PDB file of C-alpha atoms and ligand atoms in Angstrom:
ATOM      1  CA  MET A 268     207.844 -68.937 313.487  1.00  0.00           C
ATOM      2  CA  ARG A 269     204.741 -70.525 313.965  1.00  0.00           C
ATOM      3  CA  PHE A 270     202.733 -70.451 317.487  1.00  0.00           C
ATOM      4  CA  ASP A 271     199.756 -73.031 317.848  1.00  0.00           C
ATOM      5  CA  ILE A 272     197.537 -72.949 321.169  1.00  0.00           C
ATOM      6  CA  VAL A 273     195.310 -75.322 322.496  1.00  0.00           C
ATOM      7  CA  THR A 274     192.628 -73.693 324.986  1.00  0.00           C
ATOM      8  CA  ILE A 275     188.873 -73.768 326.002  1.00  0.00           C
ATOM      9  CA  PHE A 276     189.239 -70.330 325.348  1.00  0.00           C
ATOM     10  CA  PRO A 277     189.614 -70.015 321.481  1.00  0.00           C
ATOM     11  CA  GLU A 278     188.124 -66.505 321.520  1.00  0.00           C
ATOM     12  CA  PHE A 279     190.648 -64.847 324.141  1.00  0.00           C
ATOM     13  CA  PHE A 280     193.212 -64.767 321.834  1.00  0.00           C
ATOM     14  CA  GLU A 281     191.467 -62.825 319.309  1.00  0.00           C
ATOM     15  CA  ILE A 282     193.415 -59.987 320.750  1.00  0.00           C
ATOM     16  CA  LEU A 283     196.554 -60.761 318.434  1.00  0.00           C
ATOM     17  CA  ASP A 284     195.251 -59.891 315.000  1.00  0.00           C
ATOM     18  CA  ILE A 285     195.907 -56.469 316.234  1.00  0.00           C
ATOM     19  CA  SER A 286     199.077 -54.529 317.510  1.00  0.00           C
ATOM     20  CA  LEU A 287     202.364 -55.451 316.433  1.00  0.00           C
ATOM     21  CA  LEU A 288     202.062 -58.832 316.416  1.00  0.00           C
ATOM     22  CA  GLY A 289     199.077 -58.825 314.215  1.00  0.00           C
ATOM     23  CA  ARG A 290     201.146 -57.324 311.785  1.00  0.00           C
ATOM     24  CA  ALA A 291     203.471 -59.655 311.636  1.00  0.00           C
ATOM     25  CA  ARG A 292     200.802 -61.935 311.023  1.00  0.00           C
ATOM     26  CA  GLN A 293     199.779 -60.487 307.945  1.00  0.00           C
ATOM     27  CA  THR A 294     203.531 -59.846 306.772  1.00  0.00           C
ATOM     28  CA  GLY A 295     203.815 -63.912 307.617  1.00  0.00           C
ATOM     29  CA  LEU A 296     206.902 -63.419 310.022  1.00  0.00           C
ATOM     30  CA  ILE A 297     204.492 -65.124 312.490  1.00  0.00           C
ATOM     31  CA  GLU A 298     201.605 -67.939 312.374  1.00  0.00           C
ATOM     32  CA  LEU A 299     199.092 -68.403 314.511  1.00  0.00           C
ATOM     33  CA  GLY A 300     196.902 -71.569 315.040  1.00  0.00           C
ATOM     34  CA  VAL A 301     193.992 -71.292 317.489  1.00  0.00           C
ATOM     35  CA  TYR A 302     192.580 -74.899 318.567  1.00  0.00           C
ATOM     36  CA  ASN A 303     189.691 -75.379 320.717  1.00  0.00           C
ATOM     37  CA  LEU A 304     189.855 -78.057 323.306  1.00  0.00           C
ATOM     38  CA  ARG A 305     186.271 -78.997 323.080  1.00  0.00           C
ATOM     39  CA  ASP A 306     186.244 -79.735 319.722  1.00  0.00           C
ATOM     40  CA  TYR A 307     188.122 -82.799 320.381  1.00  0.00           C
ATOM     41  CA  THR A 308     186.040 -84.186 322.846  1.00  0.00           C
ATOM     42  CA  HIS A 309     182.952 -87.143 322.060  1.00  0.00           C
ATOM     43  CA  ASP A 310     180.018 -86.932 324.353  1.00  0.00           C
ATOM     44  CA  ARG A 311     177.347 -84.603 323.997  1.00  0.00           C
ATOM     45  CA  HIS A 312     178.743 -81.881 327.027  1.00  0.00           C
ATOM     46  CA  ARG A 313     182.135 -81.902 325.239  1.00  0.00           C
ATOM     47  CA  THR A 314     183.059 -82.545 328.504  1.00  0.00           C
ATOM     48  CA  VAL A 315     187.304 -81.986 329.170  1.00  0.00           C
ATOM     49  CA  ASP A 316     187.495 -82.123 332.555  1.00  0.00           C
ATOM     50  CA  ASP A 317     186.999 -85.051 335.190  1.00  0.00           C
ATOM     51  CA  THR A 318     186.955 -85.358 339.503  1.00  0.00           C
ATOM     52  CA  PRO A 319     190.736 -86.331 340.165  1.00  0.00           C
ATOM     53  CA  TYR A 320     191.974 -89.754 341.439  1.00  0.00           C
ATOM     54  CA  GLY A 321     192.799 -90.132 345.198  1.00  0.00           C
ATOM     55  CA  GLY A 322     190.302 -87.875 345.967  1.00  0.00           C
ATOM     56  CA  GLY A 323     190.790 -83.834 346.443  1.00  0.00           C
ATOM     57  CA  ALA A 324     189.039 -80.205 345.698  1.00  0.00           C
ATOM     58  CA  GLY A 325     188.349 -78.833 342.277  1.00  0.00           C
ATOM     59  CA  MET A 326     188.951 -81.095 338.788  1.00  0.00           C
ATOM     60  CA  VAL A 327     191.504 -82.492 336.804  1.00  0.00           C
ATOM     61  CA  MET A 328     191.498 -81.918 332.850  1.00  0.00           C
ATOM     62  CA  LYS A 329     190.859 -85.585 330.785  1.00  0.00           C
ATOM     63  CA  PRO A 330     193.655 -86.719 328.789  1.00  0.00           C
ATOM     64  CA  GLU A 331     192.088 -88.316 326.004  1.00  0.00           C
ATOM     65  CA  PRO A 332     190.921 -84.601 324.498  1.00  0.00           C
ATOM     66  CA  TRP A 333     194.416 -83.041 324.623  1.00  0.00           C
ATOM     67  CA  GLY A 334     195.468 -86.645 323.071  1.00  0.00           C
ATOM     68  CA  GLU A 335     193.504 -86.041 319.999  1.00  0.00           C
ATOM     69  CA  ALA A 336     194.412 -81.933 319.416  1.00  0.00           C
ATOM     70  CA  LEU A 337     198.126 -82.182 320.251  1.00  0.00           C
ATOM     71  CA  ASP A 338     198.160 -85.497 317.778  1.00  0.00           C
ATOM     72  CA  GLU A 339     196.464 -82.832 315.094  1.00  0.00           C
ATOM     73  CA  VAL A 340     198.580 -79.504 315.992  1.00  0.00           C
ATOM     74  CA  LEU A 341     202.058 -81.818 316.368  1.00  0.00           C
ATOM     75  CA  SER A 342     201.513 -83.749 313.215  1.00  0.00           C
ATOM     76  CA  PRO A 343     203.058 -81.371 310.630  1.00  0.00           C
ATOM     77  CA  SER A 344     205.854 -80.879 312.830  1.00  0.00           C
ATOM     78  CA  ALA A 345     209.852 -81.681 312.931  1.00  0.00           C
ATOM     79  CA  ASP A 346     210.308 -80.815 315.712  1.00  0.00           C
ATOM     80  CA  PRO A 347     208.013 -78.595 318.135  1.00  0.00           C
ATOM     81  CA  VAL A 348     208.155 -77.031 321.320  1.00  0.00           C
ATOM     82  CA  VAL A 349     205.427 -77.940 323.724  1.00  0.00           C
ATOM     83  CA  ILE A 350     204.856 -75.101 326.851  1.00  0.00           C
ATOM     84  CA  PHE A 351     202.403 -75.721 329.279  1.00  0.00           C
ATOM     85  CA  PRO A 352     201.874 -72.839 331.816  1.00  0.00           C
ATOM     86  CA  SER A 353     201.597 -73.873 335.130  1.00  0.00           C
ATOM     87  CA  PRO A 354     202.683 -72.210 338.455  1.00  0.00           C
ATOM     88  CA  ALA A 355     204.811 -75.046 339.091  1.00  0.00           C
ATOM     89  CA  GLY A 356     206.873 -74.481 335.857  1.00  0.00           C
ATOM     90  CA  GLU A 357     210.669 -72.663 335.780  1.00  0.00           C
ATOM     91  CA  VAL A 358     210.070 -69.072 335.689  1.00  0.00           C
ATOM     92  CA  PHE A 359     209.762 -67.410 332.314  1.00  0.00           C
ATOM     93  CA  THR A 360     212.654 -65.251 331.893  1.00  0.00           C
ATOM     94  CA  GLN A 361     214.275 -62.572 329.030  1.00  0.00           C
ATOM     95  CA  LYS A 362     216.858 -65.033 328.368  1.00  0.00           C
ATOM     96  CA  MET A 363     213.772 -67.660 327.832  1.00  0.00           C
ATOM     97  CA  ALA A 364     211.970 -65.685 325.397  1.00  0.00           C
ATOM     98  CA  ARG A 365     214.968 -64.999 323.832  1.00  0.00           C
ATOM     99  CA  GLU A 366     215.829 -68.749 323.054  1.00  0.00           C
ATOM    100  CA  LEU A 367     212.514 -69.781 322.371  1.00  0.00           C
ATOM    101  CA  SER A 368     212.359 -66.760 319.817  1.00  0.00           C
ATOM    102  CA  ALA A 369     214.492 -69.090 317.529  1.00  0.00           C
ATOM    103  CA  GLU A 370     212.558 -71.859 317.494  1.00  0.00           C
ATOM    104  CA  GLU A 371     210.364 -72.910 314.465  1.00  0.00           C
ATOM    105  CA  HIS A 372     207.281 -74.497 316.669  1.00  0.00           C
ATOM    106  CA  ILE A 373     205.862 -73.191 319.583  1.00  0.00           C
ATOM    107  CA  VAL A 374     202.583 -74.967 321.210  1.00  0.00           C
ATOM    108  CA  PHE A 375     200.947 -73.437 323.738  1.00  0.00           C
ATOM    109  CA  GLY A 376     198.423 -76.192 325.841  1.00  0.00           C
ATOM    110  CA  CYS A 377     196.382 -74.137 328.424  1.00  0.00           C
ATOM    111  CA  GLY A 378     194.970 -75.802 331.402  1.00  0.00           C
ATOM    112  CA  ARG A 379     192.393 -74.592 333.636  1.00  0.00           C
ATOM    113  CA  TYR A 380     190.868 -75.813 336.882  1.00  0.00           C
ATOM    114  CA  GLU A 381     192.981 -77.825 338.992  1.00  0.00           C
ATOM    115  CA  GLY A 382     195.565 -78.659 336.149  1.00  0.00           C
ATOM    116  CA  ILE A 383     196.008 -81.156 333.417  1.00  0.00           C
ATOM    117  CA  ASP A 384     196.635 -85.211 333.391  1.00  0.00           C
ATOM    118  CA  GLN A 385     200.162 -85.748 334.679  1.00  0.00           C
ATOM    119  CA  ARG A 386     200.647 -88.501 332.194  1.00  0.00           C
ATOM    120  CA  VAL A 387     199.281 -85.851 329.180  1.00  0.00           C
ATOM    121  CA  PHE A 388     202.958 -84.553 329.751  1.00  0.00           C
ATOM    122  CA  ASP A 389     204.508 -87.663 330.198  1.00  0.00           C
ATOM    123  CA  HIS A 390     203.039 -88.799 326.669  1.00  0.00           C
ATOM    124  CA  THR A 391     203.277 -85.584 324.784  1.00  0.00           C
ATOM    125  CA  ALA A 392     207.704 -85.666 326.399  1.00  0.00           C
ATOM    126  CA  GLU A 393     208.186 -88.888 323.771  1.00  0.00           C
ATOM    127  CA  ARG A 394     207.514 -86.663 321.154  1.00  0.00           C
ATOM    128  CA  ALA A 395     208.224 -83.309 321.770  1.00  0.00           C
ATOM    129  CA  ARG A 396     210.617 -81.093 323.852  1.00  0.00           C
ATOM    130  CA  VAL A 397     208.212 -80.412 326.796  1.00  0.00           C
ATOM    131  CA  ARG A 398     208.454 -77.233 329.112  1.00  0.00           C
ATOM    132  CA  LEU A 399     205.761 -76.322 332.074  1.00  0.00           C
ATOM    133  CA  VAL A 400     206.751 -72.621 332.470  1.00  0.00           C
ATOM    134  CA  SER A 401     205.396 -70.339 335.233  1.00  0.00           C
ATOM    135  CA  LEU A 402     204.716 -66.449 334.515  1.00  0.00           C
ATOM    136  CA  GLY A 403     206.018 -65.375 338.685  1.00  0.00           C
ATOM    137  CA  ASP A 404     205.302 -67.298 341.712  1.00  0.00           C
ATOM    138  CA  TYR A 405     201.585 -66.399 342.002  1.00  0.00           C
ATOM    139  CA  VAL A 406     198.355 -68.255 340.831  1.00  0.00           C
ATOM    140  CA  LEU A 407     196.498 -67.673 337.207  1.00  0.00           C
ATOM    141  CA  ASN A 408     192.880 -69.139 336.787  1.00  0.00           C
ATOM    142  CA  GLY A 409     194.411 -70.468 333.860  1.00  0.00           C
ATOM    143  CA  GLY A 410     197.025 -70.502 331.510  1.00  0.00           C
ATOM    144  CA  GLU A 411     195.541 -68.061 328.739  1.00  0.00           C
ATOM    145  CA  VAL A 412     196.828 -65.160 330.164  1.00  0.00           C
ATOM    146  CA  ALA A 413     200.416 -66.445 330.416  1.00  0.00           C
ATOM    147  CA  VAL A 414     200.001 -67.261 326.865  1.00  0.00           C
ATOM    148  CA  MET A 415     199.335 -64.317 325.480  1.00  0.00           C
ATOM    149  CA  ALA A 416     202.307 -62.662 328.036  1.00  0.00           C
ATOM    150  CA  MET A 417     204.463 -65.520 326.638  1.00  0.00           C
ATOM    151  CA  ILE A 418     203.534 -65.074 322.838  1.00  0.00           C
ATOM    152  CA  GLU A 419     203.843 -60.879 323.180  1.00  0.00           C
ATOM    153  CA  ALA A 420     207.368 -61.265 324.871  1.00  0.00           C
ATOM    154  CA  ILE A 421     208.722 -64.033 322.726  1.00  0.00           C
ATOM    155  CA  GLY A 422     206.831 -62.585 319.250  1.00  0.00           C
ATOM    156  CA  ARG A 423     208.926 -59.304 319.485  1.00  0.00           C
ATOM    157  CA  LEU A 424     211.989 -60.616 319.131  1.00  0.00           C
ATOM    158  CA  VAL A 425     211.360 -62.858 316.206  1.00  0.00           C
ATOM    159  CA  PRO A 426     213.591 -61.032 313.571  1.00  0.00           C
ATOM    160  CA  GLY A 427     211.707 -58.176 311.516  1.00  0.00           C
ATOM    161  CA  VAL A 428     208.818 -57.704 314.003  1.00  0.00           C
ATOM    162  CA  VAL A 429     209.823 -54.833 316.040  1.00  0.00           C
ATOM    163  CA  GLY A 430     210.600 -52.290 312.923  1.00  0.00           C
ATOM    164  CA  ASN A 431     213.677 -50.934 314.712  1.00  0.00           C
ATOM    165  CA  PRO A 432     215.720 -54.110 316.301  1.00  0.00           C
ATOM    166  CA  GLU A 433     217.914 -51.356 318.093  1.00  0.00           C
ATOM    167  CA  SER A 434     215.352 -50.683 320.230  1.00  0.00           C
ATOM    168  CA  LEU A 435     215.439 -53.672 321.780  1.00  0.00           C
ATOM    169  CA  VAL A 436     218.637 -53.551 323.178  1.00  0.00           C
ATOM    170  CA  ASP A 437     218.214 -51.122 326.173  1.00  0.00           C
ATOM    171  CA  GLU A 438     215.133 -52.903 327.373  1.00  0.00           C
ATOM    172  CA  SER A 439     215.118 -53.710 331.081  1.00  0.00           C
ATOM    173  CA  HIS A 440     216.091 -57.091 331.961  1.00  0.00           C
ATOM    174  CA  GLU A 441     218.415 -57.268 328.594  1.00  0.00           C
ATOM    175  CA  ASP A 442     221.645 -57.337 329.922  1.00  0.00           C
ATOM    176  CA  GLY A 443     220.497 -58.401 333.186  1.00  0.00           C
ATOM    177  CA  LEU A 444     219.956 -54.741 334.891  1.00  0.00           C
ATOM    178  CA  LEU A 445     216.628 -52.322 334.649  1.00  0.00           C
ATOM    179  CA  GLU A 446     215.909 -50.084 331.922  1.00  0.00           C
ATOM    180  CA  TYR A 447     217.312 -46.254 332.675  1.00  0.00           C
ATOM    181  CA  PRO A 448     214.491 -43.745 332.896  1.00  0.00           C
ATOM    182  CA  SER A 449     213.363 -41.796 329.790  1.00  0.00           C
ATOM    183  CA  TYR A 450     212.497 -38.512 328.945  1.00  0.00           C
ATOM    184  CA  THR A 451     211.230 -36.560 326.295  1.00  0.00           C
ATOM    185  CA  LYS A 452     210.135 -32.466 325.664  1.00  0.00           C
ATOM    186  CA  PRO A 453     209.378 -30.152 327.427  1.00  0.00           C
ATOM    187  CA  ALA A 454     212.563 -29.981 328.909  1.00  0.00           C
ATOM    188  CA  SER A 455     210.749 -28.733 332.238  1.00  0.00           C
ATOM    189  CA  TRP A 456     207.332 -30.092 332.972  1.00  0.00           C
ATOM    190  CA  ARG A 457     204.837 -29.143 335.893  1.00  0.00           C
ATOM    191  CA  GLY A 458     208.014 -28.178 338.024  1.00  0.00           C
ATOM    192  CA  HIS A 459     210.052 -31.442 337.436  1.00  0.00           C
ATOM    193  CA  ASP A 460     213.314 -30.859 335.043  1.00  0.00           C
ATOM    194  CA  VAL A 461     215.081 -33.124 332.448  1.00  0.00           C
ATOM    195  CA  PRO A 462     217.988 -33.909 333.973  1.00  0.00           C
ATOM    196  CA  PRO A 463     220.630 -31.517 333.006  1.00  0.00           C
ATOM    197  CA  ILE A 464     223.431 -34.062 331.780  1.00  0.00           C
ATOM    198  CA  LEU A 465     220.591 -35.454 328.919  1.00  0.00           C
ATOM    199  CA  LEU A 466     220.610 -32.039 327.535  1.00  0.00           C
ATOM    200  CA  SER A 467     224.547 -31.630 327.481  1.00  0.00           C
ATOM    201  CA  GLY A 468     225.240 -33.539 324.314  1.00  0.00           C
ATOM    202  CA  ASN A 469     228.230 -35.093 325.677  1.00  0.00           C
ATOM    203  CA  HIS A 470     227.097 -38.893 324.348  1.00  0.00           C
ATOM    204  CA  GLY A 471     229.714 -40.420 326.742  1.00  0.00           C
ATOM    205  CA  ALA A 472     228.347 -38.634 329.874  1.00  0.00           C
ATOM    206  CA  VAL A 473     225.190 -39.530 328.624  1.00  0.00           C
ATOM    207  CA  ASP A 474     226.244 -43.236 328.746  1.00  0.00           C
ATOM    208  CA  ALA A 475     227.716 -43.411 332.071  1.00  0.00           C
ATOM    209  CA  TRP A 476     224.697 -41.359 334.044  1.00  0.00           C
ATOM    210  CA  ARG A 477     222.063 -44.062 331.666  1.00  0.00           C
ATOM    211  CA  ARG A 478     224.456 -46.711 333.162  1.00  0.00           C
ATOM    212  CA  GLU A 479     224.350 -45.567 336.663  1.00  0.00           C
ATOM    213  CA  GLN A 480     220.988 -45.138 336.686  1.00  0.00           C
ATOM    214  CA  GLN A 481     220.384 -48.647 335.572  1.00  0.00           C
ATOM    215  CA  VAL A 482     222.605 -50.449 338.548  1.00  0.00           C
ATOM    216  CA  GLU A 483     221.172 -47.839 340.976  1.00  0.00           C
ATOM    217  CA  ARG A 484     217.562 -48.596 339.990  1.00  0.00           C
ATOM    218  CA  THR A 485     218.312 -52.412 339.764  1.00  0.00           C
ATOM    219  CA  ARG A 486     220.055 -52.274 343.426  1.00  0.00           C
ATOM    220  CA  ARG A 487     217.199 -50.618 345.189  1.00  0.00           C
ATOM    221  CA  VAL A 488     213.888 -52.129 342.843  1.00  0.00           C
ATOM    222  CA  ARG A 489     215.535 -55.687 342.634  1.00  0.00           C
ATOM    223  CA  PRO A 490     218.388 -56.906 344.205  1.00  0.00           C
ATOM    224  CA  ASP A 491     217.989 -60.109 343.021  1.00  0.00           C
ATOM    225  CA  LEU A 492     219.463 -59.363 339.990  1.00  0.00           C
ATOM    226  CA  LEU A 493     222.541 -58.123 340.584  1.00  0.00           C
ATOM    227  CA  ALA A 494     223.470 -61.177 342.712  1.00  0.00           C
ATOM    228  CA  ASP A 495     222.639 -63.300 339.655  1.00  0.00           C
TER     229      ASP A 495
HETATM  230  N1  ADE B 600     198.721 -70.800 335.515  1.00  0.00           N
HETATM  231  C1  ADE B 600     198.201 -70.814 336.632  1.00  0.00           C
HETATM  232  N2  ADE B 600     199.485 -69.685 337.069  1.00  0.00           N
HETATM  233  C2  ADE B 600     200.012 -69.388 336.276  1.00  0.00           C
HETATM  234  C3  ADE B 600     201.020 -69.248 336.554  1.00  0.00           C
HETATM  235  N3  ADE B 600     201.852 -68.303 337.227  1.00  0.00           N
HETATM  236  N4  ADE B 600     202.081 -68.979 335.292  1.00  0.00           N
HETATM  237  C4  ADE B 600     201.492 -69.439 334.175  1.00  0.00           C
HETATM  238  N5  ADE B 600     200.893 -70.480 334.384  1.00  0.00           N
HETATM  239  C5  ADE B 600     199.539 -70.951 335.338  1.00  0.00           C
END
């Protein structure tokens, strides 16, 4: 799996050198390229934005640097997906992360300011599968934080990245429910006891209790998931 990121803040992604995904990069399971959008400008100030046609507040990212950056990033790829994080996009879910973890090449384009000139999306859609994707119903200053979240969610589903694949099965959202509460030793801590059923050794009863907990928690915190 290869991720490429186009951004005006390439340093932001240095954090991907560490942790689980850092190891996956060392072993070659995940490849990562980070491109500075300003490297594709041709003026002294390395300008990436301009005022909006039609007026209005804020600045819009210019199409030309995006065009040149994407020419380079997309050129070696047979069938890439290009994701532009945007609060105006479809909402990112575990299902989407799982689908995307089967892709060979995902390119992320991080917008800043009031957004990117619409023609960048339209033109890119002529040569790649383009998706606008939102992390949720709130507004970030730019796409970088959203891309970091998406890379972590997608990358950990790439086979081999998480050492024990069974640990991916019982997680929140994998079966449309939130995960059950977990406990470890000691059995009693500061007046709080582990639910006795978990100490019973009865695997059937434990499974049933966990399922109940999942449904109860989902009903209480995220009734919208049960409706789906
Ligand atoms: N950029 C700004 N806000 C965003 C959001 N909610 N999700 C993804 N990208 C964004």
